[in-house]
Amino acid sequence: MKWSKFTLKTLSEAEDVVISALTDVGVEGVEIEDRVPLTESDKQQMFVDILPEGPADDGIAYLSFYVEEGEDTEALLGRVREALDELRSFMDIGEGTIVSGETEDKDWINNWKQYFHQFYVDDILIIPSWEEVRPEDEDKMIIHIDPGTAFGTGMHETTQLCLRQLKKYVTPETELLDVGTGSGILSIAALKLGARHALGTDLDPCAISATRENMEANQIPEQAMDVMIGNIIDDEQVQQAAGYEKYDIVCANILADVLVPLTPVIVHQMKKGGLYITSGILDVKETVVTDAVKAAGLEVVEVTHQGEWVNVTARKPE
């Protein structure tokens, strides 16, 4: 199937209005390329794999949309241009130029799979659904994970740091709280390691479907894990639903800037003697997180590193 790609050059401050106008005239889905810095809200929703540093904002946005071969392209572009002219009458949308190009004949739904293959985290094999387990790996712990639309495949150093800590500390009695669960990989790993139950929380509704699909792929019983949407940092209903002084282990593979406000809150969900396993921390932010952990009354048990990333594991006093 061939697709025609159209890229519209506009201003980043106008992109939301332009996208709305494109949707109104029949454009289904828009790719956005801009250099707008992330807001604090954006950062809180990036339940990590990585938060990259981007180039300086130049105020320009490129909005790309695709038209399937056989559609009435000229009619659609006519409606797009009319909508842009209407927008120009009351706001600055920048150049508003449209550049076209034909894409390759590819399976856009599945083409990305070439970039994700099975790999090991020590003796744990993480494998996507489209690959087969080799006979020599059948005796290993195997976690079936498809990236889907949620973060967390296990490929990033932060996830691997957390997996290693879970291997050390999970017991058959472990009640786990996984803040920013994403694909559910840490909870699923903990359950495969023998944990009794896990609760995953996330801000992204995609985490619900991604986690449930991965639970099914790993034959995790529904009653073994719950998933909840909401911000446990400032939503008392989420805090109450999660439960207080209930968890033997809380893991949070997020960002240092989110861990700082999370820590004094989440300590109330932890049992006395419970562990707090955190990552998503760049080495330059290590002290920021250890200071927040100590300020919340927790004792730092261990700090581990992989590349430029850090894991901080702490314990709540008995």
Short mmCIF file of C-alpha atoms in Angstrom, two decimals:
data_model
loop_
_atom_site.label_atom_id
_atom_site.label_comp_id
_atom_site.label_asym_id
_atom_site.label_seq_id
_atom_site.Cartn_x
_atom_site.Cartn_y
_atom_site.Cartn_z
CA MET A 1 0.00 0.00 0.00
CA LYS A 2 1.43 3.39 -1.03
CA TRP A 3 0.82 6.55 0.94
CA SER A 4 1.38 10.19 0.10
CA LYS A 5 2.97 12.24 2.85
CA PHE A 6 2.18 15.94 3.26
CA THR A 7 4.14 18.16 5.63
CA LEU A 8 2.76 21.53 6.66
CA LYS A 9 5.10 24.18 8.06
CA THR A 10 3.54 26.34 10.74
CA LEU A 11 4.32 27.96 14.10
CA SER A 12 4.60 25.85 17.25
CA GLU A 13 2.27 28.24 19.07
CA ALA A 14 -0.37 27.64 16.39
CA GLU A 15 0.01 23.87 16.03
CA ASP A 16 -2.93 22.91 18.26
CA VAL A 17 -5.35 25.14 16.34
CA VAL A 18 -3.98 23.98 12.98
CA ILE A 19 -4.28 20.31 13.99
CA SER A 20 -7.87 20.91 15.05
CA ALA A 21 -8.59 22.48 11.68
CA LEU A 22 -6.96 19.56 9.85
CA THR A 23 -9.08 17.12 11.82
CA ASP A 24 -12.23 19.07 10.95
CA VAL A 25 -11.57 18.73 7.21
CA GLY A 26 -10.89 14.99 7.33
CA VAL A 27 -7.21 14.48 8.15
CA GLU A 28 -6.85 11.38 10.31
CA GLY A 29 -3.77 11.61 12.52
CA VAL A 30 -0.93 14.12 12.49
CA GLU A 31 2.78 13.71 13.29
CA ILE A 32 4.23 16.69 15.13
CA GLU A 33 7.86 17.80 14.93
CA ASP A 34 8.78 20.83 17.00
CA ARG A 35 11.34 21.97 19.54
CA VAL A 36 8.97 23.09 22.27
CA PRO A 37 10.48 22.29 25.71
CA LEU A 38 8.61 19.78 27.85
CA THR A 39 6.34 21.19 30.53
CA GLU A 40 6.36 19.90 34.10
CA SER A 41 3.13 18.04 33.29
CA ASP A 42 4.81 16.42 30.28
CA LYS A 43 7.73 15.33 32.44
CA GLN A 44 5.45 13.78 35.05
CA GLN A 45 3.76 11.69 32.37
CA MET A 46 7.04 10.37 30.93
CA PHE A 47 7.26 7.22 32.99
CA VAL A 48 10.61 6.63 31.74
CA ASP A 49 12.49 5.11 29.55
CA ILE A 50 14.38 8.32 28.72
CA LEU A 51 14.04 12.09 28.79
CA PRO A 52 16.26 13.48 26.04
CA GLU A 53 17.69 16.97 25.87
CA GLY A 54 16.39 18.66 22.74
CA PRO A 55 17.63 21.60 20.66
CA ALA A 56 16.54 25.14 21.41
CA ASP A 57 12.97 26.04 20.43
CA ASP A 58 12.90 27.90 17.11
CA GLY A 59 9.14 28.45 17.12
CA ILE A 60 8.59 26.27 14.04
CA ALA A 61 6.41 23.17 13.86
CA TYR A 62 6.12 20.62 11.06
CA LEU A 63 2.80 18.75 10.90
CA SER A 64 2.80 15.66 8.70
CA PHE A 65 -0.22 13.64 7.60
CA TYR A 66 -0.63 10.68 5.25
CA VAL A 67 -3.15 10.03 2.50
CA GLU A 68 -3.73 6.47 1.31
CA GLU A 69 -3.46 5.71 -2.39
CA GLY A 70 -6.91 5.87 -3.95
CA GLU A 71 -8.25 8.67 -1.75
CA ASP A 72 -9.31 11.94 -3.40
CA THR A 73 -6.11 13.73 -2.47
CA GLU A 74 -6.80 16.95 -4.36
CA ALA A 75 -10.17 17.37 -2.68
CA LEU A 76 -8.62 16.84 0.76
CA LEU A 77 -5.79 19.28 0.06
CA GLY A 78 -8.32 21.80 -1.19
CA ARG A 79 -10.17 21.60 2.12
CA VAL A 80 -6.88 21.88 4.02
CA ARG A 81 -5.87 25.04 2.13
CA GLU A 82 -9.29 26.60 2.68
CA ALA A 83 -9.00 25.88 6.40
CA LEU A 84 -5.52 27.44 6.51
CA ASP A 85 -6.76 30.56 4.69
CA GLU A 86 -9.56 30.87 7.23
CA LEU A 87 -7.09 30.58 10.11
CA ARG A 88 -4.86 33.28 8.56
CA SER A 89 -7.74 35.74 8.78
CA PHE A 90 -7.53 35.85 12.56
CA MET A 91 -4.14 34.42 13.63
CA ASP A 92 -0.53 33.99 12.56
CA ILE A 93 0.13 30.43 11.38
CA GLY A 94 3.55 31.15 9.85
CA GLU A 95 4.32 30.00 6.31
CA GLY A 96 1.51 27.48 6.09
CA THR A 97 3.27 25.82 3.17
CA ILE A 98 2.64 22.17 2.30
CA VAL A 99 5.32 19.89 0.86
CA SER A 100 4.39 16.49 -0.57
CA GLY A 101 6.27 13.24 -0.99
CA GLU A 102 5.44 9.56 -1.57
CA THR A 103 6.31 7.05 1.12
CA GLU A 104 7.64 3.58 0.48
CA ASP A 105 5.28 0.64 0.14
CA LYS A 106 5.62 -0.71 3.69
CA ASP A 107 3.60 -2.38 6.39
CA TRP A 108 3.51 0.67 8.66
CA ILE A 109 1.80 -1.22 11.46
CA ASN A 110 4.50 -3.86 11.83
CA ASN A 111 7.63 -2.34 10.30
CA TRP A 112 8.89 -1.01 13.66
CA LYS A 113 9.21 -4.57 14.98
CA GLN A 114 12.58 -4.90 13.24
CA TYR A 115 14.05 -2.71 15.98
CA PHE A 116 12.96 -4.79 18.99
CA HIS A 117 14.40 -8.27 19.46
CA GLN A 118 14.80 -10.65 22.39
CA PHE A 119 17.60 -9.88 24.81
CA TYR A 120 18.85 -10.80 28.28
CA VAL A 121 18.97 -8.97 31.57
CA ASP A 122 21.40 -11.29 33.35
CA ASP A 123 19.52 -14.61 33.37
CA ILE A 124 16.13 -13.12 32.45
CA LEU A 125 15.08 -13.41 28.81
CA ILE A 126 12.81 -10.62 27.54
CA ILE A 127 11.16 -11.50 24.26
CA PRO A 128 8.45 -9.98 22.02
CA SER A 129 5.47 -12.02 20.84
CA TRP A 130 6.73 -12.28 17.26
CA GLU A 131 9.89 -14.17 18.22
CA GLU A 132 10.32 -17.79 19.34
CA VAL A 133 12.08 -18.95 22.50
CA ARG A 134 15.16 -20.95 21.58
CA PRO A 135 15.46 -24.45 23.12
CA GLU A 136 18.54 -23.43 25.11
CA ASP A 137 16.54 -20.63 26.78
CA GLU A 138 13.54 -22.66 27.88
CA ASP A 139 14.88 -23.08 31.44
CA LYS A 140 15.37 -19.31 31.94
CA MET A 141 12.89 -16.88 33.40
CA ILE A 142 11.07 -15.61 30.31
CA ILE A 143 9.14 -12.36 30.16
CA HIS A 144 7.03 -11.76 27.07
CA ILE A 145 6.80 -8.02 26.46
CA ASP A 146 5.48 -6.12 23.47
CA PRO A 147 6.25 -2.39 23.53
CA GLY A 148 2.77 -1.37 22.41
CA THR A 149 2.06 2.27 23.18
CA ALA A 150 3.41 2.30 26.73
CA PHE A 151 6.95 2.75 28.02
CA GLY A 152 8.97 -0.12 29.34
CA THR A 153 10.45 -2.91 27.23
CA GLY A 154 13.36 -3.64 29.55
CA MET A 155 15.91 -2.44 27.01
CA HIS A 156 16.70 0.77 28.85
CA GLU A 157 19.26 0.82 31.65
CA THR A 158 16.76 2.20 34.18
CA THR A 159 14.43 -0.78 33.77
CA GLN A 160 17.33 -3.22 33.99
CA LEU A 161 18.55 -1.62 37.21
CA CYS A 162 15.09 -2.08 38.74
CA LEU A 163 14.82 -5.68 37.52
CA ARG A 164 18.09 -6.56 39.26
CA GLN A 165 16.89 -5.07 42.52
CA LEU A 166 13.60 -6.94 42.32
CA LYS A 167 15.55 -10.18 41.87
CA LYS A 168 17.35 -9.45 45.14
CA TYR A 169 14.40 -8.48 47.27
CA VAL A 170 11.14 -10.09 46.07
CA THR A 171 9.80 -12.87 48.32
CA PRO A 172 6.62 -15.01 48.21
CA GLU A 173 5.04 -12.53 50.64
CA THR A 174 5.81 -9.42 48.60
CA GLU A 175 3.01 -6.95 48.01
CA LEU A 176 4.31 -4.64 45.25
CA LEU A 177 3.31 -1.13 44.22
CA ASP A 178 4.64 -0.17 40.78
CA VAL A 179 4.35 3.60 40.23
CA GLY A 180 4.45 4.45 36.53
CA THR A 181 3.90 0.87 35.47
CA GLY A 182 3.94 1.54 31.70
CA SER A 183 3.97 -1.86 30.01
CA GLY A 184 3.81 -3.59 33.41
CA ILE A 185 7.24 -5.17 32.99
CA LEU A 186 8.45 -4.61 36.56
CA SER A 187 5.23 -5.93 38.12
CA ILE A 188 5.20 -8.93 35.79
CA ALA A 189 8.83 -9.66 36.62
CA ALA A 190 8.10 -9.42 40.36
CA LEU A 191 5.15 -11.81 40.02
CA LYS A 192 7.28 -14.27 38.06
CA LEU A 193 9.88 -13.98 40.83
CA GLY A 194 7.20 -15.11 43.27
CA ALA A 195 5.56 -11.91 44.56
CA ARG A 196 2.06 -12.41 45.94
CA HIS A 197 0.35 -9.40 44.32
CA ALA A 198 1.13 -6.21 42.40
CA LEU A 199 -0.64 -2.91 41.82
CA GLY A 200 0.50 -0.71 38.94
CA THR A 201 -0.41 2.97 38.69
CA ASP A 202 0.12 5.24 35.70
CA LEU A 203 -1.07 8.52 34.23
CA ASP A 204 -1.36 7.13 30.71
CA PRO A 205 -4.55 5.17 29.86
CA CYS A 206 -2.46 3.20 27.32
CA ALA A 207 -0.77 1.54 30.30
CA ILE A 208 -4.00 -0.29 31.16
CA SER A 209 -4.31 -2.09 27.83
CA ALA A 210 -0.55 -2.61 27.44
CA THR A 211 -0.22 -4.13 30.91
CA ARG A 212 -3.25 -6.39 30.54
CA GLU A 213 -2.02 -7.66 27.18
CA ASN A 214 1.41 -8.38 28.65
CA MET A 215 -0.16 -10.08 31.69
CA GLU A 216 -2.04 -12.39 29.36
CA ALA A 217 1.10 -13.09 27.32
CA ASN A 218 2.89 -14.09 30.52
CA GLN A 219 -0.04 -16.11 31.91
CA ILE A 220 -0.37 -13.82 34.93
CA PRO A 221 -3.77 -14.42 36.58
CA GLU A 222 -6.05 -11.37 36.66
CA GLN A 223 -6.27 -11.49 40.45
CA ALA A 224 -2.49 -11.27 40.78
CA MET A 225 -2.26 -7.69 39.48
CA ASP A 226 -4.40 -4.58 39.37
CA VAL A 227 -3.78 -1.46 37.28
CA MET A 228 -5.01 2.00 38.22
CA ILE A 229 -4.97 5.28 36.30
CA GLY A 230 -4.21 8.39 38.33
CA ASN A 231 -1.54 10.57 39.89
CA ILE A 232 -0.66 9.11 43.26
CA ILE A 233 1.42 12.18 44.11
CA ASP A 234 -1.49 14.57 44.53
CA ASP A 235 -4.70 12.57 44.17
CA GLU A 236 -5.96 11.45 47.57
CA GLN A 237 -8.48 9.08 46.00
CA VAL A 238 -5.66 7.22 44.25
CA GLN A 239 -3.64 7.16 47.47
CA GLN A 240 -6.58 5.74 49.40
CA ALA A 241 -7.40 3.19 46.72
CA ALA A 242 -3.79 2.01 46.71
CA GLY A 243 -3.83 1.68 50.49
CA TYR A 244 -1.61 2.87 53.33
CA GLU A 245 1.27 0.97 54.97
CA LYS A 246 0.44 -1.93 52.66
CA TYR A 247 3.47 -2.54 50.43
CA ASP A 248 6.65 -4.49 51.02
CA ILE A 249 8.19 -2.99 47.89
CA VAL A 250 7.41 0.20 46.00
CA CYS A 251 9.21 0.55 42.68
CA ALA A 252 9.24 3.79 40.70
CA ASN A 253 11.12 3.87 37.41
CA ILE A 254 10.33 7.47 36.66
CA LEU A 255 12.43 10.66 36.58
CA ALA A 256 14.37 12.36 39.36
CA ASP A 257 12.15 15.44 39.07
CA VAL A 258 9.09 13.27 39.71
CA LEU A 259 10.71 11.12 42.40
CA VAL A 260 11.37 14.19 44.56
CA PRO A 261 7.66 15.04 45.12
CA LEU A 262 6.65 11.36 45.00
CA THR A 263 8.92 10.15 47.81
CA PRO A 264 7.38 11.95 50.82
CA VAL A 265 3.94 10.81 49.65
CA ILE A 266 4.69 7.21 48.78
CA VAL A 267 6.38 6.54 52.10
CA HIS A 268 2.87 6.34 53.59
CA GLN A 269 1.98 3.44 51.27
CA MET A 270 5.00 1.44 52.46
CA LYS A 271 5.01 -1.04 55.33
CA LYS A 272 7.53 -0.52 58.07
CA GLY A 273 10.69 -2.18 56.82
CA GLY A 274 9.45 -1.86 53.23
CA LEU A 275 11.77 -1.13 50.31
CA TYR A 276 11.67 1.76 47.86
CA ILE A 277 13.33 0.87 44.53
CA THR A 278 13.77 3.89 42.28
CA SER A 279 15.38 4.60 38.93
CA GLY A 280 15.09 6.90 35.94
CA ILE A 281 17.82 8.93 37.63
CA LEU A 282 20.67 10.45 35.65
CA ASP A 283 23.95 10.32 37.58
CA VAL A 284 23.96 14.12 37.90
CA LYS A 285 20.65 13.86 39.82
CA GLU A 286 21.76 11.09 42.21
CA THR A 287 22.26 13.42 45.17
CA VAL A 288 18.92 15.12 44.54
CA VAL A 289 17.13 11.78 44.90
CA THR A 290 19.16 10.46 47.86
CA ASP A 291 18.55 13.76 49.68
CA ALA A 292 14.78 13.46 49.02
CA VAL A 293 14.82 9.85 50.24
CA LYS A 294 16.59 10.80 53.47
CA ALA A 295 14.33 13.82 54.00
CA ALA A 296 11.32 11.48 53.83
CA GLY A 297 12.78 9.41 56.68
CA LEU A 298 14.03 6.51 54.56
CA GLU A 299 17.43 4.88 54.86
CA VAL A 300 19.49 4.46 51.68
CA VAL A 301 20.34 0.76 51.40
CA GLU A 302 22.08 0.62 48.05
CA VAL A 303 22.95 2.78 45.05
CA THR A 304 23.72 0.99 41.77
CA HIS A 305 24.79 2.32 38.39
CA GLN A 306 24.54 1.32 34.74
CA GLY A 307 25.94 3.73 32.19
CA GLU A 308 24.86 7.23 33.17
CA TRP A 309 21.80 5.95 35.04
CA VAL A 310 21.33 5.33 38.75
CA ASN A 311 19.13 3.16 40.95
CA VAL A 312 18.53 4.17 44.56
CA THR A 313 17.10 1.53 46.90
CA ALA A 314 15.95 2.66 50.34
CA ARG A 315 14.19 1.17 53.36
CA LYS A 316 11.49 2.50 55.68
CA PRO A 317 12.51 2.14 59.33
CA GLU A 318 10.83 -0.60 61.38
#
